Structures are given as structure tokens and as C-alpha cells.
Amino acid sequence: MLILGIESSCDETAASVVQTGREVRSNVVWSQIAAHQPYGGVVPEIASRAHLDAMEPVVRAAMHEAAIDWDDLDAIAVTHGPGLASSLLMGVTAARALGLRIGKPVYGIHHLAAHCYSVFLDPDFPGPDRCGPLLVLLVTGGNTQLLRITQMGEATLLGQTLDDAVGEALDKGATLMGLGYPGGPAIEKASQGGDPTRYDFPRGLKGASDVTIAGLLRERCFSFSGLKTALRYRIQGDPACLDATELPHVAASYQEAAFDALLDRVARVWPDAACERLVLVGGVARNQRLRAKLDALSARTGMPWHATPPAYCTDNAAMIAGLAGALCMQGKTPPLASDVYPSLPLAFSSEH
Ligand code: KG4
């Protein structure tokens, strides 16, 4: 089963060929970071135009790298939500046109479900059919969620952010610190040699609580908007904290507060989650400090954990083709609807 995946939900144009849901034959990602950098964030109109320019060469490069012909493909899979409407439209339109031209089916894939699946692209990780329930910490630029996944597609939402996503908090924090876009890697770099305990930033919603918010236990939810505000006030009150000598400490302390909040919830949820292990997915999962902190938590609690390989953490099409392949092998053909879905929800079970 050979599937061509296409991803264009935000600021990466990506195409990939994946065999039998797990073997990545090619993985081409064209990042638009340089185009958006002057604006400090993604500009949707620039993104969709850049997707239009990059789509054909990126798809051709993925086919070339995989060394296959169009006829060898079984299907095309494309992200149809969530994401920026005008960006999603570029990928979906390209996939539809290509499907018509080469006479292959086109499947629609949920971007966040694909992030959750991305861990299975690691050949060292057991396949989805040999895995028990997983506790997934999904940390991207737009989402921060804790999910219990039993089989592909069967997800229970346990907790999520009530305001900013952790990636968003890093991106906005980096802007305040003058570190540029994207903020996560910029903060990670700036924090090298910094003391993460030097500045005290808030760990939002920390502590036990049996209050529920929108059906979710508050103690399993996240809040990062106060962290960002605390940084703003810190800089306003003490501009010298951004001097070359202090900046590494501020960056390290800010990053530490964000990751402590993530780990606090994981530690709280893990004992009752009845899961085989924790998996870390999404762009922020590339962060080495976050991985080191999970190593330490695992050593303390015995919680096994595994992260998606770095190449498949940030947006990519291998996770799209991989999930589509895995679903097809289960006899499911994920339908592509007639539109794109900027706010497409994951199909959660009712047990919150
Ligand atoms: O998964 P992703 O590529 O896009 C979404 O689906 O949102 O995640 C992008 C996010 C951005 O917020 C970016 O700053 C963050 O991932 N990120 C990182 C690192 N690399 C990317 N955050 C922390 N450390 C990193 N090394």
C-alpha cells in the first residue's frame, strides 16, 4: 500500500510517500518561515500563495525521492482540517486535481489525528496493532491537549489548554524577548547556558482541583496566557532583563515554566490513565529540555514514554500518508468532504 500524503495546513508545504502506513519512502518539507519572519508570525495570504508556488515541485520531489511512478500509488491523502482555510484549500485542491488526473482515490485526514499517529513512523516503536492505550501529550503551535488513544480514531480528551497553546506561548514570548519567529526553537537556543530557576514565572492552573470546565477536570487543563503576561510585565518593569547577560536566564526560566505546567498535568493524569506509555507529539516535542524533563519524570515515576522522531514532530506529510495507510489497512477509507475545515474537531468519545 503506497500513499502520497500532502500537507498544507499552515506554513509548511509538504509531500511524502509512505508504504504500509509506516515505511517513509520520502519526506519533503518546504518551510515558509523566511517569508513570514518579517511579520513575526504566519500571514495567511502569504502562506496560501507560497503553497501555490511550492506545491508542484514539492510533490514531484517526494515522488522522485521515493523513486516511484504515479501508477505505483494506491491513493492520495491530504490534510482537510484543522488549519488556515486558504492554506488547506491549496493542498485539498492539488490532491483532488492530481487524483482526477491519475485516477486514484483521495482521502481526507485530520491534522491533529495525524500528529498523534506520527509516533508510529518511528520504526523502533511498536505498530498501532501491537500497542495498548497511549496517553498522548499533543503540543503544537495551535493546540495543547492530553488524550487517551485506544485505537486509531478512538480518542478521549482528558485535558486541554483553556487559552493559548504552549507553542503559541513560546512564539509570543519569543516576540516579547525580541527573538523572532518561530519562537520555540529561538527560545531553546537563547536559553543555552541560562539558569531556569533565576526568574519566577507562573505555572498556570497548577495544583489539584475537582472543578470541571467545559466537561474537563480543571486540574488536567492548561493555561499559558498568564505566563505571557507575566513576561510582558517583567520586561516593562525591568528592560535590562533582556541584556545579553540576562536574556539566557529569562529565556530558560520562561521555557521552564511552560514545561513545568505540561509535566504537572502529565504527572497528575498518568496514575489513573490506564495507559501503556506516554507519547509526546507535535512541533514543541522537538525541544531537548522538554525531553530531558520527561526523562527525569519517567525516572521518578516509572512512566514509560516515547517521543515522535524530530523530523516528524513539526508539520510534515509523512504523518498524513502514514495515518491514511494505517486506516486503509484496517479497511477504513477516510472520506474527503467537499470543503476544508479550519476548526475540524477530533472525533472524541463522550467519556470526558
Ligand atoms: O506542529 P507544528 O509544526 O505546527 C502546528 O501544527 O501547529 O508546531 C509548531 C510549533 C511552533 O509553536 C514552534 O515554535 C514550536 O512548534 N517548536 C518548538 C521547537 N520547534 C518547533 N518549540 C520548542 N522547541 C523547539 N525546538
Tab-separated table of C-alpha atoms and ligand atoms in Angstrom:
chain	number	residue	atom	x	y	z
A	1	MET	CA	0.000	0.000	0.000
A	2	LEU	CA	1.742	3.195	-1.240
A	3	ILE	CA	0.167	6.532	-0.344
A	4	LEU	CA	1.191	10.045	-1.344
A	5	GLY	CA	0.482	12.466	1.523
A	6	ILE	CA	0.024	16.224	1.094
A	7	GLU	CA	0.081	18.734	3.975
A	8	SER	CA	-0.555	22.479	3.696
A	9	SER	CA	-2.496	23.416	6.832
A	10	CYS	CA	-0.246	26.286	7.929
A	11	ASP	CA	3.197	27.454	6.795
A	12	GLU	CA	4.782	24.227	5.535
A	13	THR	CA	4.159	22.764	2.090
A	14	ALA	CA	4.903	19.072	2.441
A	15	ALA	CA	4.583	15.854	0.460
A	16	SER	CA	5.613	12.336	1.357
A	17	VAL	CA	5.260	8.775	0.153
A	18	VAL	CA	4.672	6.179	2.855
A	19	GLN	CA	4.420	2.438	2.390
A	20	THR	CA	2.087	0.290	4.510
A	21	GLY	CA	1.452	3.153	6.941
A	22	ARG	CA	4.932	3.085	8.471
A	23	GLU	CA	7.786	2.968	5.984
A	24	VAL	CA	8.638	6.511	4.920
A	25	ARG	CA	9.888	6.391	1.328
A	26	SER	CA	10.219	10.171	1.006
A	27	ASN	CA	9.555	13.204	3.183
A	28	VAL	CA	9.819	16.634	1.556
A	29	VAL	CA	9.019	19.761	3.577
A	30	TRP	CA	9.191	23.261	2.115
A	31	SER	CA	9.156	25.691	5.014
A	32	GLN	CA	7.870	29.232	4.518
A	33	ILE	CA	9.482	30.552	7.702
A	34	ALA	CA	11.610	33.112	5.821
A	35	ALA	CA	8.504	34.579	4.127
A	36	HIS	CA	6.713	35.140	7.451
A	37	GLN	CA	9.688	36.160	9.597
A	38	PRO	CA	9.421	39.912	8.835
A	39	TYR	CA	5.878	39.876	10.261
A	40	GLY	CA	6.647	37.871	13.422
A	41	GLY	CA	4.036	35.225	12.608
A	42	VAL	CA	2.168	33.469	9.799
A	43	VAL	CA	0.333	35.754	7.340
A	44	PRO	CA	-2.465	33.597	5.812
A	45	GLU	CA	-2.490	35.301	2.397
A	46	ILE	CA	1.287	34.948	2.022
A	47	ALA	CA	1.032	31.328	3.170
A	48	SER	CA	-1.571	30.314	0.584
A	49	ARG	CA	0.344	31.979	-2.265
A	50	ALA	CA	3.540	30.263	-1.170
A	51	HIS	CA	1.708	26.889	-1.074
A	52	LEU	CA	0.545	27.525	-4.649
A	53	ASP	CA	4.125	28.137	-5.806
A	54	ALA	CA	5.666	25.253	-3.860
A	55	MET	CA	3.040	22.529	-4.272
A	56	GLU	CA	4.002	21.084	-7.653
A	57	PRO	CA	7.793	20.994	-7.091
A	58	VAL	CA	7.327	19.571	-3.583
A	59	VAL	CA	5.006	16.778	-4.785
A	60	ARG	CA	7.322	15.976	-7.689
A	61	ALA	CA	10.322	15.909	-5.338
A	62	ALA	CA	8.528	13.473	-2.999
A	63	MET	CA	7.714	11.151	-5.925
A	64	HIS	CA	11.278	11.398	-7.229
A	65	GLU	CA	12.807	10.706	-3.795
A	66	ALA	CA	10.535	7.672	-3.385
A	67	ALA	CA	11.603	6.502	-6.866
A	68	ILE	CA	8.096	5.513	-7.933
A	69	ASP	CA	5.697	6.305	-10.790
A	70	TRP	CA	2.192	7.741	-10.443
A	71	ASP	CA	0.793	4.311	-11.350
A	72	ASP	CA	2.502	2.765	-8.307
A	73	LEU	CA	0.402	4.868	-5.928
A	74	ASP	CA	-2.678	3.355	-4.315
A	75	ALA	CA	-4.118	6.659	-3.109
A	76	ILE	CA	-3.504	10.288	-2.196
A	77	ALA	CA	-4.167	11.598	1.331
A	78	VAL	CA	-4.453	15.276	2.218
A	79	THR	CA	-4.981	17.360	5.353
A	80	HIS	CA	-8.518	18.819	5.202
A	81	GLY	CA	-8.502	20.431	8.661
A	82	PRO	CA	-7.936	21.988	11.075
A	83	GLY	CA	-5.729	24.812	9.834
A	84	LEU	CA	-5.811	28.055	7.864
A	85	ALA	CA	-8.715	27.869	5.395
A	86	SER	CA	-6.837	29.365	2.450
A	87	SER	CA	-3.805	27.140	3.076
A	88	LEU	CA	-5.873	23.958	3.473
A	89	LEU	CA	-7.604	24.798	0.210
A	90	MET	CA	-4.297	24.700	-1.684
A	91	GLY	CA	-3.482	21.155	-0.563
A	92	VAL	CA	-7.014	19.831	-0.992
A	93	THR	CA	-7.349	21.344	-4.476
A	94	ALA	CA	-3.976	19.964	-5.543
A	95	ALA	CA	-4.828	16.499	-4.187
A	96	ARG	CA	-8.218	16.468	-5.916
A	97	ALA	CA	-6.758	17.575	-9.253
A	98	LEU	CA	-3.964	15.007	-9.042
A	99	GLY	CA	-6.400	12.268	-8.034
A	100	LEU	CA	-8.560	13.009	-11.087
A	101	ARG	CA	-5.528	13.127	-13.387
A	102	ILE	CA	-4.005	9.820	-12.262
A	103	GLY	CA	-7.274	8.074	-11.416
A	104	LYS	CA	-6.557	7.375	-7.719
A	105	PRO	CA	-8.787	7.889	-4.665
A	106	VAL	CA	-8.220	10.942	-2.456
A	107	TYR	CA	-8.641	10.676	1.331
A	108	GLY	CA	-9.101	13.486	3.855
A	109	ILE	CA	-7.011	13.359	7.037
A	110	HIS	CA	-7.364	15.233	10.330
A	111	HIS	CA	-4.163	17.175	11.059
A	112	LEU	CA	-4.156	16.512	14.824
A	113	ALA	CA	-5.019	12.827	14.441
A	114	ALA	CA	-2.012	12.630	12.113
A	115	HIS	CA	0.224	14.312	14.749
A	116	CYS	CA	-0.975	11.650	17.220
A	117	TYR	CA	-0.146	8.945	14.682
A	118	SER	CA	3.325	10.393	13.955
A	119	VAL	CA	4.974	8.319	16.709
A	120	PHE	CA	4.248	5.176	14.639
A	121	LEU	CA	6.583	6.471	11.915
A	122	ASP	CA	9.418	5.544	14.270
A	123	PRO	CA	10.488	2.043	13.184
A	124	ASP	CA	11.589	1.363	16.786
A	125	PHE	CA	8.052	1.929	18.102
A	126	PRO	CA	5.540	-0.948	18.074
A	127	GLY	CA	2.880	-0.763	15.349
A	128	PRO	CA	-0.622	0.548	16.167
A	129	ASP	CA	-1.986	-3.024	16.176
A	130	ARG	CA	0.554	-4.082	18.828
A	131	CYS	CA	0.089	-1.062	21.102
A	132	GLY	CA	-2.074	-0.758	24.178
A	133	PRO	CA	-3.762	2.535	25.115
A	134	LEU	CA	-1.497	5.569	24.869
A	135	LEU	CA	-1.530	8.830	26.806
A	136	VAL	CA	-0.736	11.457	24.179
A	137	LEU	CA	0.695	14.878	25.010
A	138	LEU	CA	-0.005	16.865	21.840
A	139	VAL	CA	1.968	20.116	21.786
A	140	THR	CA	1.766	22.176	18.589
A	141	GLY	CA	1.609	25.867	17.698
A	142	GLY	CA	-2.180	25.898	17.956
A	143	ASN	CA	-3.081	23.055	20.331
A	144	THR	CA	-2.108	21.641	23.701
A	145	GLN	CA	-4.050	18.527	24.620
A	146	LEU	CA	-3.815	15.390	26.734
A	147	LEU	CA	-5.586	12.491	25.056
A	148	ARG	CA	-6.101	8.827	25.743
A	149	ILE	CA	-5.955	6.930	22.491
A	150	THR	CA	-7.044	3.315	22.468
A	151	GLN	CA	-7.047	2.514	18.764
A	152	MET	CA	-6.577	4.885	15.882
A	153	GLY	CA	-9.514	7.267	15.778
A	154	GLU	CA	-10.723	6.389	19.271
A	155	ALA	CA	-9.578	9.362	21.291
A	156	THR	CA	-10.728	10.564	24.701
A	157	LEU	CA	-9.886	14.161	25.500
A	158	LEU	CA	-8.596	14.311	29.094
A	159	GLY	CA	-7.374	17.901	29.232
A	160	GLN	CA	-6.526	20.854	27.027
A	161	THR	CA	-5.457	24.445	27.162
A	162	LEU	CA	-8.099	26.959	28.153
A	163	ASP	CA	-6.373	29.778	26.261
A	164	ASP	CA	-3.014	29.811	24.425
A	165	ALA	CA	-1.307	26.649	23.206
A	166	VAL	CA	2.161	26.019	24.617
A	167	GLY	CA	3.736	26.570	21.164
A	168	GLU	CA	1.830	29.850	20.914
A	169	ALA	CA	3.114	30.884	24.367
A	170	LEU	CA	6.658	30.201	23.186
A	171	ASP	CA	6.099	32.062	19.904
A	172	LYS	CA	4.553	35.098	21.639
A	173	GLY	CA	7.154	35.029	24.421
A	174	ALA	CA	9.946	34.987	21.843
A	175	THR	CA	8.444	38.053	20.154
A	176	LEU	CA	8.389	39.881	23.502
A	177	MET	CA	12.039	38.905	24.054
A	178	GLY	CA	12.946	40.094	20.541
A	179	LEU	CA	13.990	36.598	19.478
A	180	GLY	CA	11.931	36.335	16.282
A	181	TYR	CA	9.764	33.643	14.726
A	182	PRO	CA	9.262	30.714	15.213
A	183	GLY	CA	9.659	31.219	18.928
A	184	GLY	CA	10.066	27.670	20.243
A	185	PRO	CA	13.439	26.940	18.637
A	186	ALA	CA	14.551	30.571	19.201
A	187	ILE	CA	13.857	30.321	22.954
A	188	GLU	CA	15.517	26.914	23.140
A	189	LYS	CA	18.649	28.386	21.533
A	190	ALA	CA	18.617	31.580	23.601
A	191	SER	CA	18.241	29.610	26.835
A	192	GLN	CA	21.508	27.693	26.346
A	193	GLY	CA	23.622	28.300	29.447
A	194	GLY	CA	20.722	30.070	31.170
A	195	ASP	CA	19.586	29.297	34.718
A	196	PRO	CA	15.940	28.099	34.541
A	197	THR	CA	15.364	28.987	38.210
A	198	ARG	CA	16.640	32.609	38.010
A	199	TYR	CA	13.241	34.168	37.211
A	200	ASP	CA	9.958	33.087	38.725
A	201	PHE	CA	7.233	32.784	36.080
A	202	PRO	CA	3.721	31.439	36.814
A	203	ARG	CA	2.784	27.802	36.241
A	204	GLY	CA	-0.870	28.309	35.212
A	205	LEU	CA	-3.655	26.302	36.923
A	206	LYS	CA	-1.135	24.337	38.972
A	207	GLY	CA	-2.486	22.208	41.796
A	208	ALA	CA	-5.288	19.727	42.420
A	209	SER	CA	-8.905	20.688	41.844
A	210	ASP	CA	-12.153	18.825	41.269
A	211	VAL	CA	-13.750	21.757	39.421
A	212	THR	CA	-14.766	20.985	35.845
A	213	ILE	CA	-14.529	23.393	32.946
A	214	ALA	CA	-16.432	22.505	29.763
A	215	GLY	CA	-16.657	18.920	30.978
A	216	LEU	CA	-12.938	18.601	31.702
A	217	LEU	CA	-11.302	18.463	35.124
A	218	ARG	CA	-9.561	21.789	35.732
A	219	GLU	CA	-6.514	20.026	37.179
A	220	ARG	CA	-5.980	18.341	33.806
A	221	CYS	CA	-6.204	21.580	31.827
A	222	PHE	CA	-3.536	24.113	30.890
A	223	SER	CA	-3.372	27.893	30.792
A	224	PHE	CA	-0.477	29.790	29.243
A	225	SER	CA	-1.845	33.307	28.746
A	226	GLY	CA	-0.785	34.398	32.264
A	227	LEU	CA	2.768	33.250	31.577
A	228	LYS	CA	2.980	35.522	28.558
A	229	THR	CA	1.506	38.457	30.508
A	230	ALA	CA	3.982	37.895	33.351
A	231	LEU	CA	6.825	38.119	30.838
A	232	ARG	CA	5.416	41.324	29.404
A	233	TYR	CA	5.244	42.941	32.888
A	234	ARG	CA	8.726	41.670	33.741
A	235	ILE	CA	10.178	43.289	30.608
A	236	GLN	CA	8.226	46.526	31.135
A	237	GLY	CA	9.391	46.784	34.742
A	238	ASP	CA	12.970	45.739	34.096
A	239	PRO	CA	14.040	46.258	30.437
A	240	ALA	CA	17.627	45.323	31.416
A	241	CYS	CA	16.462	41.709	31.810
A	242	LEU	CA	16.834	41.440	28.030
A	243	ASP	CA	20.548	42.418	28.143
A	244	ALA	CA	22.864	39.832	26.654
A	245	THR	CA	23.894	38.526	30.077
A	246	GLU	CA	20.342	38.166	31.435
A	247	LEU	CA	18.490	37.014	28.305
A	248	PRO	CA	19.576	33.344	28.573
A	249	HIS	CA	18.242	33.236	32.155
A	250	VAL	CA	14.930	34.872	31.181
A	251	ALA	CA	14.504	32.546	28.176
A	252	ALA	CA	15.409	29.445	30.214
A	253	SER	CA	13.081	30.447	33.075
A	254	TYR	CA	10.183	31.199	30.715
A	255	GLN	CA	10.602	27.895	28.881
A	256	GLU	CA	10.904	26.055	32.206
A	257	ALA	CA	7.620	27.493	33.488
A	258	ALA	CA	5.822	26.394	30.309
A	259	PHE	CA	7.221	22.872	30.514
A	260	ASP	CA	6.640	22.529	34.281
A	261	ALA	CA	2.959	23.198	33.611
A	262	LEU	CA	2.907	20.422	30.986
A	263	LEU	CA	4.647	17.947	33.279
A	264	ASP	CA	2.463	18.792	36.263
A	265	ARG	CA	-0.633	17.696	34.299
A	266	VAL	CA	1.030	14.602	32.888
A	267	ALA	CA	2.085	13.519	36.388
A	268	ARG	CA	-1.447	14.133	37.645
A	269	VAL	CA	-3.196	12.232	34.828
A	270	TRP	CA	-0.784	9.322	34.420
A	271	PRO	CA	-1.658	7.231	37.539
A	272	ASP	CA	-5.350	6.852	36.562
A	273	ALA	CA	-4.939	6.905	32.797
A	274	ALA	CA	-4.501	3.119	32.450
A	275	CYS	CA	-2.146	3.640	29.528
A	276	GLU	CA	0.845	1.692	28.337
A	277	ARG	CA	3.018	4.771	27.953
A	278	LEU	CA	3.083	8.494	27.323
A	279	VAL	CA	3.839	9.693	23.820
A	280	LEU	CA	4.959	13.215	23.001
A	281	VAL	CA	3.931	14.609	19.597
A	282	GLY	CA	3.787	17.982	17.776
A	283	GLY	CA	6.263	20.746	16.983
A	284	VAL	CA	7.182	21.544	20.602
A	285	ALA	CA	8.159	17.868	21.046
A	286	ARG	CA	11.423	18.731	19.269
A	287	ASN	CA	12.574	20.591	22.362
A	288	GLN	CA	15.522	18.938	24.122
A	289	ARG	CA	14.794	20.489	27.515
A	290	LEU	CA	11.221	19.145	27.433
A	291	ARG	CA	12.552	15.700	26.535
A	292	ALA	CA	15.108	15.840	29.384
A	293	LYS	CA	12.379	16.819	31.842
A	294	LEU	CA	10.224	13.885	30.695
A	295	ASP	CA	13.212	11.589	31.165
A	296	ALA	CA	13.502	12.826	34.747
A	297	LEU	CA	9.744	12.409	35.376
A	298	SER	CA	9.909	8.915	33.944
A	299	ALA	CA	12.838	8.020	36.223
A	300	ARG	CA	10.880	9.298	39.251
A	301	THR	CA	7.535	7.684	38.458
A	302	GLY	CA	8.357	4.690	36.236
A	303	MET	CA	6.160	6.110	33.473
A	304	PRO	CA	7.449	4.814	30.109
A	305	TRP	CA	7.446	7.456	27.398
A	306	HIS	CA	8.390	7.893	23.773
A	307	ALA	CA	8.668	10.943	21.512
A	308	THR	CA	7.998	11.174	17.800
A	309	PRO	CA	11.299	11.387	15.857
A	310	PRO	CA	12.198	15.093	15.421
A	311	ALA	CA	11.683	15.045	11.619
A	312	TYR	CA	8.010	14.131	12.149
A	313	CYS	CA	7.269	16.484	15.089
A	314	THR	CA	6.763	19.694	13.138
A	315	ASP	CA	4.263	19.707	10.273
A	316	ASN	CA	5.015	17.078	7.638
A	317	ALA	CA	3.143	14.908	5.141
A	318	ALA	CA	4.576	11.553	6.258
A	319	MET	CA	2.182	11.563	9.212
A	320	ILE	CA	-0.710	12.269	6.792
A	321	ALA	CA	0.210	9.441	4.403
A	322	GLY	CA	1.071	7.176	7.347
A	323	LEU	CA	-2.281	7.569	9.094
A	324	ALA	CA	-4.152	7.164	5.796
A	325	GLY	CA	-2.210	3.960	5.078
A	326	ALA	CA	-2.876	2.569	8.554
A	327	LEU	CA	-6.607	3.318	8.231
A	328	CYS	CA	-6.779	1.743	4.771
A	329	MET	CA	-5.100	-1.396	6.092
A	330	GLN	CA	-7.888	-1.584	8.692
A	331	GLY	CA	-10.396	-1.437	5.844
A	332	LYS	CA	-11.339	2.187	6.529
A	333	THR	CA	-11.234	4.763	3.740
A	334	PRO	CA	-11.182	8.256	5.314
A	335	PRO	CA	-13.591	10.346	3.203
A	336	LEU	CA	-12.618	13.708	1.749
A	337	ALA	CA	-15.577	16.027	2.141
A	338	SER	CA	-16.446	18.769	-0.286
A	339	ASP	CA	-14.869	21.565	1.772
A	340	VAL	CA	-11.948	22.353	4.096
A	341	TYR	CA	-12.421	22.577	7.885
A	342	PRO	CA	-10.400	25.279	9.691
A	343	SER	CA	-11.745	24.155	13.121
A	344	LEU	CA	-12.306	20.450	12.499
A	345	PRO	CA	-12.645	18.735	15.925
A	346	LEU	CA	-11.080	15.358	16.633
A	347	ALA	CA	-13.711	12.628	16.999
A	348	PHE	CA	-13.720	12.296	20.785
A	349	SER	CA	-15.558	9.657	22.703
A	350	SER	CA	-18.107	11.037	25.185
A	351	GLU	CA	-16.201	9.852	28.282
A	352	HIS	CA	-14.515	13.066	29.478
B	1	KG4	O1	3.371	21.009	14.931
B	1	KG4	P1	3.795	22.325	14.394
B	1	KG4	O2	4.848	22.334	13.317
B	1	KG4	O3	2.605	23.127	13.792
B	1	KG4	C1	1.308	23.052	14.221
B	1	KG4	O4	0.605	22.074	13.807
B	1	KG4	O5	0.921	23.976	14.991
B	1	KG4	O6	4.257	23.171	15.650
B	1	KG4	C2	4.771	24.473	15.537
B	1	KG4	C3	5.153	24.923	16.920
B	1	KG4	C4	5.559	26.372	16.988
B	1	KG4	O7	4.900	26.984	18.077
B	1	KG4	C5	7.068	26.296	17.226
B	1	KG4	O8	7.568	27.407	17.953
B	1	KG4	C6	7.174	25.027	18.035
B	1	KG4	O9	6.259	24.154	17.408
B	1	KG4	N1	8.524	24.433	18.009
B	1	KG4	C7	9.296	24.296	19.104
B	1	KG4	C8	10.532	23.771	18.662
B	1	KG4	N2	10.452	23.575	17.313
B	1	KG4	C9	9.207	23.988	16.938
B	1	KG4	N3	9.057	24.595	20.401
B	1	KG4	C10	10.038	24.365	21.281
B	1	KG4	N4	11.262	23.881	20.945
B	1	KG4	C11	11.540	23.571	19.659
B	1	KG4	N5	12.745	23.094	19.323
